[in-house]
Short mmCIF file of C-alpha atoms in Angstrom, two decimals:
data_model
loop_
_atom_site.label_atom_id
_atom_site.label_comp_id
_atom_site.label_asym_id
_atom_site.label_seq_id
_atom_site.Cartn_x
_atom_site.Cartn_y
_atom_site.Cartn_z
CA MET A 12 -16.29 -15.77 31.00
CA LEU A 13 -19.11 -13.41 30.15
CA SER A 14 -22.73 -14.08 31.06
CA GLU A 15 -25.44 -14.54 28.47
CA GLU A 16 -26.57 -10.93 29.04
CA GLN A 17 -23.02 -9.62 28.69
CA ASN A 18 -22.53 -11.60 25.49
CA ALA A 19 -25.66 -9.95 24.11
CA VAL A 20 -23.91 -6.59 24.57
CA LEU A 21 -20.76 -7.98 22.99
CA ASP A 22 -22.67 -9.25 19.94
CA ALA A 23 -24.95 -6.22 19.49
CA PRO A 24 -24.48 -4.51 16.10
CA LEU A 25 -22.36 -1.38 16.23
CA ARG A 26 -24.80 1.03 14.64
CA GLY A 27 -27.32 3.56 15.86
CA VAL A 28 -27.94 3.82 19.61
CA THR A 29 -27.62 0.79 21.88
CA MET A 30 -29.00 1.35 25.38
CA VAL A 31 -27.70 -0.99 28.08
CA TYR A 32 -29.52 -1.11 31.43
CA ALA A 33 -27.04 -2.55 33.93
CA CYS A 34 -27.79 -3.15 37.61
CA ALA A 35 -25.27 -2.60 40.40
CA GLY A 36 -22.28 -4.95 40.18
CA ALA A 37 -23.30 -6.31 36.78
CA GLY A 38 -19.86 -5.98 35.18
CA LYS A 39 -20.87 -3.32 32.67
CA THR A 40 -17.31 -2.04 32.23
CA THR A 41 -16.11 -5.60 31.68
CA SER A 42 -18.69 -5.92 28.91
CA LEU A 43 -17.61 -2.66 27.28
CA VAL A 44 -13.92 -3.56 27.47
CA ALA A 45 -14.60 -6.91 25.78
CA LYS A 46 -16.60 -5.18 23.04
CA ALA A 47 -13.93 -2.52 22.48
CA GLN A 48 -11.17 -5.12 22.30
CA ARG A 49 -13.15 -7.20 19.80
CA HIS A 50 -13.72 -4.24 17.47
CA ALA A 51 -10.10 -3.13 17.81
CA ALA A 52 -8.86 -6.60 16.85
CA MET A 53 -11.39 -7.36 14.12
CA ASP A 54 -12.15 -3.95 12.59
CA GLY A 55 -9.24 -1.76 13.67
CA MET A 56 -11.73 0.56 15.35
CA LYS A 57 -11.02 2.72 18.40
CA GLY A 58 -13.82 3.89 20.65
CA LEU A 59 -14.26 6.92 22.89
CA TYR A 60 -15.29 6.04 26.44
CA VAL A 61 -16.91 8.98 28.27
CA ALA A 62 -16.78 8.56 32.06
CA PHE A 63 -18.86 10.41 34.63
CA ALA A 64 -15.99 11.11 37.04
CA LYS A 65 -12.19 11.27 37.00
CA PRO A 66 -11.54 8.12 39.10
CA ALA A 67 -13.71 6.06 36.73
CA GLN A 68 -11.90 7.53 33.74
CA LEU A 69 -8.46 6.66 35.16
CA ASP A 70 -9.56 3.10 35.95
CA ALA A 71 -11.10 2.71 32.50
CA ALA A 72 -7.93 3.94 30.79
CA LYS A 73 -6.02 1.04 32.37
CA ARG A 74 -8.67 -1.51 31.42
CA PHE A 75 -9.37 -0.41 27.83
CA GLY A 76 -5.73 0.14 26.90
CA ALA A 77 -5.35 1.08 23.25
CA ALA A 78 -8.86 -0.08 22.37
CA ALA A 79 -10.47 3.20 23.50
CA LEU A 80 -9.68 6.77 24.40
CA CYS A 81 -11.05 7.42 27.89
CA LYS A 82 -12.17 10.92 28.90
CA THR A 83 -14.63 12.73 31.14
CA GLY A 84 -16.94 15.24 29.50
CA HIS A 85 -15.02 18.10 31.07
CA ALA A 86 -11.69 16.67 29.90
CA LEU A 87 -12.98 16.77 26.33
CA ALA A 88 -13.71 20.48 26.70
CA PHE A 89 -10.73 21.58 28.79
CA PRO A 90 -7.97 21.91 26.15
CA ARG A 91 -9.99 24.28 23.97
CA PHE A 92 -12.01 26.16 26.56
CA GLY A 93 -10.97 25.37 30.12
CA GLN A 94 -7.24 26.01 29.96
CA LYS A 95 -7.53 29.77 29.59
CA TYR A 96 -9.61 29.94 32.79
CA ALA A 97 -7.28 27.76 34.87
CA HIS A 98 -6.41 30.71 37.12
CA LYS A 99 -10.04 31.26 38.14
CA LEU A 100 -11.72 27.86 37.90
CA ARG A 101 -13.97 27.47 40.94
CA SER A 102 -17.62 27.58 41.89
CA MET A 103 -19.16 30.96 42.53
CA LYS A 104 -20.96 32.11 45.67
CA PRO A 105 -23.32 35.07 46.14
CA LEU A 106 -20.59 37.00 47.90
CA ASP A 107 -18.42 36.67 44.76
CA VAL A 108 -21.15 38.28 42.68
CA ILE A 109 -21.47 41.19 45.09
CA ARG A 110 -17.74 41.80 45.54
CA GLU A 111 -16.25 40.81 42.20
CA SER A 112 -18.91 41.90 39.74
CA GLY A 113 -20.77 44.64 41.61
CA LEU A 114 -23.92 43.82 39.64
CA VAL A 115 -26.12 43.58 42.74
CA ASP A 116 -25.67 44.19 46.47
CA ASP A 117 -28.32 41.79 47.82
CA TYR A 118 -27.56 38.17 48.75
CA LEU A 119 -30.85 36.79 47.41
CA GLU A 120 -30.52 38.63 44.10
CA ALA A 121 -26.91 37.45 43.83
CA LYS A 122 -28.04 33.87 44.39
CA VAL A 123 -30.69 34.20 41.67
CA LEU A 124 -28.00 35.37 39.23
CA ILE A 125 -25.74 32.43 40.12
CA ASP A 126 -28.57 29.90 39.88
CA SER A 127 -29.55 31.32 36.50
CA VAL A 128 -26.01 31.06 35.12
CA ASN A 129 -25.55 27.56 36.55
CA GLU A 130 -28.83 26.41 34.99
CA TRP A 131 -27.71 27.89 31.67
CA CYS A 132 -24.35 26.11 31.88
CA ILE A 133 -25.88 22.65 32.28
CA SER A 134 -28.73 23.22 29.82
CA ASP A 135 -28.86 22.23 26.16
CA ALA A 136 -29.97 25.74 25.14
CA MET A 137 -27.98 27.58 22.48
CA GLN A 138 -28.97 31.09 23.57
CA PHE A 139 -28.98 32.62 27.05
CA PRO A 140 -32.57 32.71 28.34
CA SER A 141 -34.43 36.03 28.30
CA ARG A 142 -36.37 34.99 31.41
CA ILE A 143 -34.96 33.37 34.53
CA ARG A 144 -36.35 31.55 37.55
CA LEU A 145 -36.61 33.82 40.58
CA HIS A 146 -36.73 31.08 43.25
CA ASN A 147 -37.20 32.75 46.67
CA LEU A 148 -37.69 36.16 45.08
CA ALA A 149 -40.80 35.06 43.15
CA GLY A 150 -43.69 37.33 44.07
CA ARG A 151 -41.41 39.62 46.07
CA ILE A 152 -40.04 41.83 43.30
CA SER A 153 -41.65 43.73 40.44
CA PRO A 154 -41.75 42.45 36.85
CA VAL A 155 -39.42 45.31 35.93
CA ARG A 156 -36.81 44.15 38.46
CA ALA A 157 -37.22 40.55 37.31
CA ALA A 158 -36.41 41.62 33.73
CA GLN A 159 -33.41 43.56 35.00
CA LEU A 160 -32.12 40.51 36.84
CA ALA A 161 -32.40 38.43 33.65
CA LYS A 162 -30.16 40.92 31.86
CA LEU A 163 -27.77 41.04 34.81
CA ALA A 164 -27.52 37.24 34.76
CA GLU A 165 -26.43 37.34 31.12
CA GLN A 166 -23.95 40.09 31.99
CA LEU A 167 -22.57 37.91 34.79
CA TRP A 168 -22.07 35.09 32.29
CA SER A 169 -20.19 37.48 30.01
CA GLU A 170 -17.87 38.49 32.84
CA MET A 171 -17.27 34.84 33.70
CA CYS A 172 -16.23 34.23 30.10
CA ASP A 173 -13.70 37.07 30.24
CA PRO A 174 -10.32 35.59 31.29
CA GLN A 175 -9.29 39.01 32.62
CA SER A 176 -12.35 39.39 34.85
CA PRO A 177 -12.03 38.31 38.51
CA VAL A 178 -15.48 36.67 38.36
CA PRO A 179 -14.87 32.89 38.74
CA MET A 180 -15.55 30.41 35.96
CA PRO A 181 -17.05 27.07 37.11
CA HIS A 182 -16.05 23.85 35.36
CA ASP A 183 -19.53 23.55 33.87
CA GLY A 184 -18.95 26.96 32.28
CA TYR A 185 -16.22 25.86 29.88
CA LEU A 186 -18.16 22.68 29.11
CA LYS A 187 -21.03 24.95 28.06
CA LEU A 188 -18.71 26.94 25.80
CA TYR A 189 -17.62 23.64 24.24
CA GLN A 190 -21.22 22.57 23.65
CA LEU A 191 -22.08 25.84 21.93
CA THR A 192 -19.53 25.02 19.20
CA GLN A 193 -21.39 21.75 18.44
CA PRO A 194 -18.13 19.77 18.55
CA ARG A 195 -17.40 16.55 16.70
CA LEU A 196 -16.06 14.02 19.20
CA PRO A 197 -13.15 11.66 18.41
CA GLY A 198 -13.58 7.91 18.16
CA ASP A 199 -15.10 5.50 15.68
CA TYR A 200 -17.94 4.91 18.16
CA LEU A 201 -18.92 6.23 21.60
CA MET A 202 -19.38 4.46 24.92
CA VAL A 203 -21.05 6.66 27.54
CA ASP A 204 -21.03 5.36 31.10
CA GLU A 205 -23.34 6.35 33.99
CA PHE A 206 -25.74 7.68 31.39
CA GLN A 207 -28.46 8.00 34.03
CA ASP A 208 -26.57 10.95 35.56
CA THR A 209 -25.76 12.86 32.36
CA ASN A 210 -26.70 16.53 32.37
CA PRO A 211 -28.49 18.15 29.39
CA VAL A 212 -25.40 19.97 28.11
CA LEU A 213 -23.39 16.74 27.73
CA LEU A 214 -26.43 14.89 26.41
CA ASP A 215 -26.75 17.51 23.67
CA ILE A 216 -23.12 16.96 22.67
CA ILE A 217 -23.60 13.19 22.60
CA ARG A 218 -26.82 13.12 20.63
CA ARG A 219 -25.33 15.30 17.86
CA GLN A 220 -22.58 12.78 17.09
CA PRO A 221 -22.79 10.70 13.90
CA GLN A 222 -20.92 7.71 15.36
CA PRO A 223 -22.64 4.65 16.83
CA ILE A 224 -23.41 5.16 20.53
CA ILE A 225 -23.46 2.64 23.37
CA ALA A 226 -25.09 4.27 26.40
CA VAL A 227 -24.80 2.33 29.67
CA GLY A 228 -26.41 3.06 33.00
CA ASP A 229 -29.00 2.28 35.63
CA PRO A 230 -31.89 4.74 36.18
CA HIS A 231 -32.09 3.55 39.79
CA GLN A 232 -28.53 4.73 40.41
CA SER A 233 -29.34 8.28 39.37
CA ILE A 234 -28.22 10.29 42.43
CA PHE A 235 -27.00 13.62 41.07
CA ALA A 236 -30.22 15.41 40.15
CA PHE A 237 -29.23 18.14 42.62
CA ARG A 238 -26.41 18.99 40.18
CA GLY A 239 -28.81 19.19 37.27
CA ALA A 240 -28.34 15.63 36.00
CA VAL A 241 -31.21 14.02 34.14
CA ASN A 242 -32.00 10.41 33.35
CA ALA A 243 -30.63 10.59 29.83
CA MET A 244 -31.64 6.96 29.30
CA ALA A 245 -35.22 8.21 29.00
CA GLU A 246 -34.22 11.15 26.78
CA LEU A 247 -32.18 9.48 24.03
CA LYS A 248 -34.10 7.33 21.55
CA ALA A 249 -32.57 3.85 21.36
CA ASP A 250 -32.47 1.52 18.39
CA ARG A 251 -32.10 -1.43 20.75
CA LYS A 252 -32.32 -1.96 24.51
CA LEU A 253 -30.38 -4.59 26.43
CA HIS A 254 -30.42 -5.53 30.12
CA ILE A 255 -27.70 -6.86 32.42
CA SER A 256 -29.66 -7.79 35.55
CA GLN A 257 -27.23 -10.33 36.99
CA SER A 258 -24.92 -8.92 39.67
CA PHE A 259 -21.63 -10.63 40.42
CA ARG A 260 -20.95 -8.48 43.50
CA PHE A 261 -23.49 -9.82 46.00
CA GLY A 262 -25.81 -12.74 46.55
CA PRO A 263 -29.58 -13.29 46.65
CA LYS A 264 -30.12 -11.73 50.09
CA VAL A 265 -28.83 -8.31 49.05
CA ALA A 266 -30.64 -8.69 45.72
CA ARG A 267 -33.87 -9.25 47.64
CA VAL A 268 -33.35 -6.04 49.64
CA ALA A 269 -32.58 -4.15 46.42
CA ASN A 270 -35.67 -5.56 44.70
CA ASP A 271 -37.87 -4.69 47.68
CA LEU A 272 -36.61 -1.10 47.61
CA LEU A 273 -37.07 -0.67 43.88
CA GLY A 274 -40.26 -2.73 43.53
CA GLY A 275 -42.07 -1.32 46.54
CA LEU A 276 -40.99 2.30 46.28
CA LYS A 277 -40.49 2.76 42.52
CA LYS A 278 -42.71 0.03 41.03
CA GLU A 279 -39.76 -1.56 39.20
CA THR A 280 -40.63 -4.99 37.79
CA THR A 281 -37.22 -6.03 36.40
CA ARG A 282 -35.53 -8.08 39.13
CA VAL A 283 -31.89 -7.81 40.20
CA ILE A 284 -30.32 -11.28 40.31
CA GLY A 285 -27.67 -11.80 42.98
CA SER A 286 -25.11 -14.25 41.59
CA GLY A 287 -22.14 -13.22 43.72
CA PHE A 288 -21.04 -14.04 47.26
CA ASN A 289 -23.85 -15.17 49.59
CA THR A 290 -23.81 -11.89 51.52
CA GLU A 291 -24.70 -12.02 55.22
CA LEU A 292 -27.37 -9.57 56.38
CA ARG A 293 -27.24 -8.06 59.88
CA TRP A 294 -29.81 -5.83 61.54
CA ASP A 295 -28.72 -5.31 65.14
CA GLY A 296 -27.73 -1.67 64.52
CA ARG A 297 -24.17 -2.12 65.78
CA VAL A 298 -20.98 -1.54 63.83
CA PRO A 299 -19.35 -4.99 63.50
CA THR A 300 -16.18 -5.66 65.48
CA ASP A 301 -15.56 -9.15 64.08
CA VAL A 302 -14.43 -8.03 60.60
CA PRO A 303 -10.99 -6.64 59.66
CA SER A 304 -12.43 -3.54 57.97
CA ILE A 305 -15.90 -2.03 57.92
CA THR A 306 -17.08 0.59 55.43
CA ILE A 307 -19.59 3.00 56.94
CA ILE A 308 -21.87 4.70 54.42
CA SER A 309 -23.55 7.85 55.68
CA ARG A 310 -26.14 10.04 54.02
CA THR A 311 -24.57 13.29 55.26
CA ASN A 312 -21.13 14.70 56.06
CA GLY A 313 -22.39 15.49 59.55
CA GLY A 314 -23.31 11.88 60.18
CA LEU A 315 -19.97 10.80 58.77
CA PHE A 316 -18.11 13.13 61.13
CA GLU A 317 -19.83 11.51 64.13
CA HIS A 318 -18.68 8.05 63.03
CA ALA A 319 -15.15 9.40 62.52
CA VAL A 320 -15.21 10.72 66.11
CA THR A 321 -16.37 7.30 67.34
CA ALA A 322 -13.51 5.60 65.48
CA LEU A 323 -11.06 8.00 67.14
CA ARG A 324 -12.51 7.29 70.56
CA GLU A 325 -12.21 3.52 70.00
CA GLY A 326 -8.62 3.84 68.77
CA LYS A 327 -9.33 2.42 65.32
CA SER A 328 -7.52 3.32 62.13
CA LEU A 329 -9.67 5.21 59.63
CA SER A 330 -9.69 6.41 56.05
CA PHE A 331 -12.06 8.26 53.74
CA VAL A 332 -13.20 7.42 50.22
CA GLY A 333 -11.91 10.27 48.06
CA GLY A 334 -9.46 11.40 50.77
CA VAL A 335 -10.19 13.13 54.08
CA LEU A 336 -9.65 16.61 52.62
CA SER A 337 -12.57 16.19 50.23
CA TYR A 338 -15.02 16.29 53.15
CA GLY A 339 -14.20 19.86 54.19
CA PHE A 340 -13.78 19.20 57.91
CA SER A 341 -11.28 22.06 58.22
CA LYS A 342 -14.16 24.45 57.55
CA LEU A 343 -15.67 23.32 60.85
CA CYS A 344 -12.67 24.89 62.57
CA ASP A 345 -13.09 28.08 60.55
CA VAL A 346 -16.73 28.37 61.61
CA ARG A 347 -15.67 27.87 65.22
CA HIS A 348 -12.98 30.57 64.88
CA ILE A 349 -15.65 32.96 63.65
CA ALA A 350 -17.84 32.03 66.64
CA ASN A 351 -14.90 32.80 68.94
CA ASP A 352 -14.24 36.15 67.19
CA CYS A 353 -10.86 34.95 65.87
CA ARG A 354 -11.26 35.81 62.18
CA ASP A 355 -7.49 36.11 61.73
CA GLN A 356 -7.24 32.32 62.18
CA VAL A 357 -9.84 31.51 59.52
CA LYS A 358 -8.15 29.86 56.52
CA ASP A 359 -11.01 29.66 54.03
CA THR A 360 -11.14 32.87 51.99
CA PHE A 361 -14.90 32.82 51.66
CA LEU A 362 -15.58 32.22 55.36
CA ARG A 363 -13.03 34.86 56.34
CA SER A 364 -15.19 37.50 54.67
CA PHE A 365 -17.80 37.20 57.43
CA HIS A 366 -17.33 39.38 60.50
CA SER A 367 -19.51 37.45 62.94
CA LEU A 368 -21.29 34.15 63.46
CA TRP A 369 -24.61 35.99 63.26
CA GLN A 370 -23.71 37.39 59.83
CA LEU A 371 -22.64 33.93 58.63
CA GLN A 372 -25.84 32.34 59.94
CA GLU A 373 -27.98 35.04 58.35
CA TYR A 374 -26.24 34.55 55.00
CA ALA A 375 -26.63 30.76 55.14
CA ASP A 376 -30.33 31.08 55.99
CA GLN A 377 -31.02 33.65 53.28
CA VAL A 378 -29.36 31.82 50.40
CA GLU A 379 -30.22 28.34 51.77
CA ASP A 380 -26.61 27.19 51.62
CA LEU A 381 -27.10 23.60 52.86
CA GLU A 382 -23.39 22.87 53.21
CA LEU A 383 -22.88 25.97 55.33
CA LEU A 384 -25.93 25.21 57.45
CA ARG A 385 -24.52 21.73 58.18
CA LEU A 386 -21.16 23.23 59.14
CA LEU A 387 -22.86 25.64 61.53
CA ARG A 388 -24.89 22.86 63.14
CA VAL A 389 -21.96 20.45 63.65
CA SER A 390 -19.70 23.25 64.90
CA GLU A 391 -22.31 24.24 67.46
CA ASP A 392 -22.84 20.63 68.58
CA TYR A 393 -19.15 20.02 69.32
CA GLY A 394 -18.09 23.52 70.41
CA ASP A 395 -14.37 24.09 70.86
CA ARG A 396 -13.74 20.33 70.90
CA ILE A 397 -13.99 20.57 67.13
CA PHE A 398 -10.40 21.83 66.83
CA ASP A 399 -8.82 18.78 68.45
CA LEU A 400 -11.18 16.36 66.75
CA VAL A 401 -10.53 17.68 63.23
CA GLU A 402 -6.77 17.70 63.86
CA GLN A 403 -6.89 14.07 65.02
CA ILE A 404 -9.04 13.00 62.07
CA HIS A 405 -6.70 14.66 59.57
CA SER A 406 -3.52 13.31 61.19
CA ARG A 407 -4.78 9.75 61.63
CA ALA A 408 -6.64 9.28 58.34
CA LEU A 409 -4.82 6.84 56.08
CA THR A 410 -4.38 7.59 52.40
CA ASP A 411 -5.55 4.14 51.26
CA LEU A 412 -8.70 2.15 52.07
CA ASP A 413 -7.00 -0.51 54.22
CA ALA A 414 -8.13 1.00 57.53
CA GLN A 415 -10.28 -0.67 60.17
CA VAL A 416 -12.98 1.92 59.50
CA VAL A 417 -13.52 3.30 55.98
CA LEU A 418 -15.88 6.26 55.80
CA THR A 419 -17.88 7.56 52.87
CA THR A 420 -21.13 9.26 51.99
CA ALA A 421 -23.72 7.52 49.85
CA HIS A 422 -22.89 9.82 46.93
CA LYS A 423 -19.16 9.09 47.13
CA SER A 424 -19.81 5.36 47.51
CA LYS A 425 -21.05 5.13 43.92
CA GLY A 426 -18.90 2.61 42.06
CA LEU A 427 -17.40 1.09 45.22
CA THR A 428 -17.20 -2.60 46.03
CA ARG A 429 -16.53 -3.32 49.72
CA ASP A 430 -16.48 -6.60 51.66
CA HIS A 431 -18.26 -5.36 54.78
CA VAL A 432 -20.72 -2.44 54.78
CA PHE A 433 -22.60 -0.67 57.58
CA LEU A 434 -25.40 1.76 56.72
CA ALA A 435 -25.52 4.77 59.03
CA ASP A 436 -28.82 5.92 60.53
CA ASP A 437 -28.96 9.36 58.93
CA PHE A 438 -30.89 8.31 55.80
CA PRO A 439 -34.43 9.74 55.59
CA ALA A 440 -37.37 7.50 56.48
CA PHE A 441 -39.44 5.79 53.79
CA VAL A 442 -42.37 4.90 56.05
CA ASP A 443 -44.25 7.14 58.49
CA ASP A 444 -47.38 6.28 60.48
CA GLY A 445 -47.81 3.03 58.60
CA GLU A 446 -47.65 4.55 55.13
CA ILE A 447 -45.06 5.46 52.52
CA VAL A 448 -43.83 9.01 53.14
CA ASN A 449 -45.71 11.61 51.12
CA ASP A 450 -43.72 13.15 48.25
CA LEU A 451 -40.92 10.64 48.67
CA ASP A 452 -37.92 11.81 46.65
CA PRO A 453 -36.93 9.02 44.19
CA GLN A 454 -33.32 10.18 44.53
CA GLU A 455 -33.38 9.12 48.20
CA VAL A 456 -34.58 5.66 47.19
CA ASN A 457 -31.77 5.53 44.63
CA LEU A 458 -29.21 6.51 47.28
CA ALA A 459 -30.41 3.70 49.54
CA TYR A 460 -30.22 1.26 46.61
CA VAL A 461 -26.68 2.41 45.78
CA ALA A 462 -25.64 2.04 49.44
CA VAL A 463 -27.00 -1.49 49.99
CA THR A 464 -25.49 -2.77 46.75
CA ARG A 465 -21.89 -1.89 47.70
CA ALA A 466 -21.55 -4.94 49.98
CA VAL A 467 -19.98 -8.28 49.10
CA ARG A 468 -19.72 -10.33 52.33
CA THR A 469 -21.62 -8.45 55.04
CA LEU A 470 -24.37 -5.82 54.90
CA CYS A 471 -25.52 -4.20 58.15
CA LEU A 472 -28.90 -2.61 57.52
CA ASN A 473 -29.93 0.66 59.17
CA GLU A 474 -33.23 1.35 60.91
CA THR A 475 -34.62 3.25 57.92
CA THR A 476 -34.27 0.25 55.63
CA LEU A 477 -35.37 -2.22 58.30
CA ALA A 478 -38.51 -0.21 59.09
CA TYR A 479 -39.44 -0.21 55.42
CA LEU A 480 -38.76 -3.94 54.99
CA ARG A 481 -40.90 -4.73 58.06
CA TRP A 482 -43.68 -2.56 56.68
CA LEU A 483 -43.47 -4.31 53.30
CA ARG A 484 -43.49 -7.75 54.96
CA ASP A 485 -46.59 -6.85 56.98
CA ARG A 486 -48.35 -5.62 53.87
CA ARG A 487 -47.58 -8.84 52.05
CA VAL A 488 -48.80 -10.95 54.96
CA ALA A 489 -52.00 -8.90 55.18
CA GLY A 490 -52.51 -9.21 51.45
CA GLY A 491 -51.75 -12.92 51.38
CA ALA A 492 -48.71 -12.44 49.13
#
């Protein structure tokens, strides 16, 4: 049975743009499936459901059945534009620019070219920009060189688009080529999920369509700005706005934590209503041992690795959301091989190109490669123990999520529902010296909100969240609230 809010979505007229604001666990997909099935039965209409990620698309395909075609944005573009680049589809690094294109021989200039092309690929622009952002080179090169780099960036894009060129083509590249054709999407109407994390290139494709559009999302679950995503819910003009604020995943205690995070840190006034299981809150900082399976949500891969090592030490079974290979732990071994001057044992092609740990560190520092910097730090912390630990983690990780310890990052936890959740202590602080942290990144608040709203039966809060909740309580007491 649908809730009153869900029925409002079901009964909304199928014309223009309908914007649906749905909180975590609100059953938004259930609402869309019911609407699609109604229009298929009554009007013979078939929708197009656009998912943010492949797992969501596969799940949706099972739930919608024949009532809707389910695709990701990239899947829409792949047949026409991605297929011919299948042999070289991968992200590009500064070293690729230097070695494969020969356009520049400086790491920082190579990174500027890559950033410029990546920004072009996710933009809604129809022409390559004549000026580019210089990032760390701003103020350090002449205007003449800046203009040259802008032309070289466009040349790099041209080489990427050449199937015969060795310069890699990223997945966002063929989506950009698709957008430039101003395509007409299939379907009698569109349903776009996770609209809060849509990037400008996909938004441009969507907004050009003549069909009715149902855009669903939650601005407070926007967590992919680092990939160029924008809150498209604020960009697309809506003919009507609907809210699903009732969550069926968790109860009032988790809802209160969520409301305190969003109300205190983002000034949100719409309240999340917890109508699910009466979730138990714990705040002793210990991973529970009295539950059959605990899901640990970490902010970073490094923090996640430490919890995996703890699970090994305690003899517990473990698994990883998205599969253990998606976390890149084998690269820790490669970094250690480089440190030990054993380059012949390095498996990763990119890492093998570095001749020393000093050269790798210098490169990571210069181009501010955060992933590489984390690998260097964790590899140094564990030393040669890293080889045995990574081997054990890979060999003992289960392929399903039925392990005693399930590990995931906050980003990968998006869309999950887990009975028992433990928040790791590697999330950034919200309060410092009795005040909200200056220049607090809203994306960090969103990540905390996403993490706390995964739990059904038990939520173990971390010190970051507890410190903020204590601060908020003290403020309310002082203010008489």
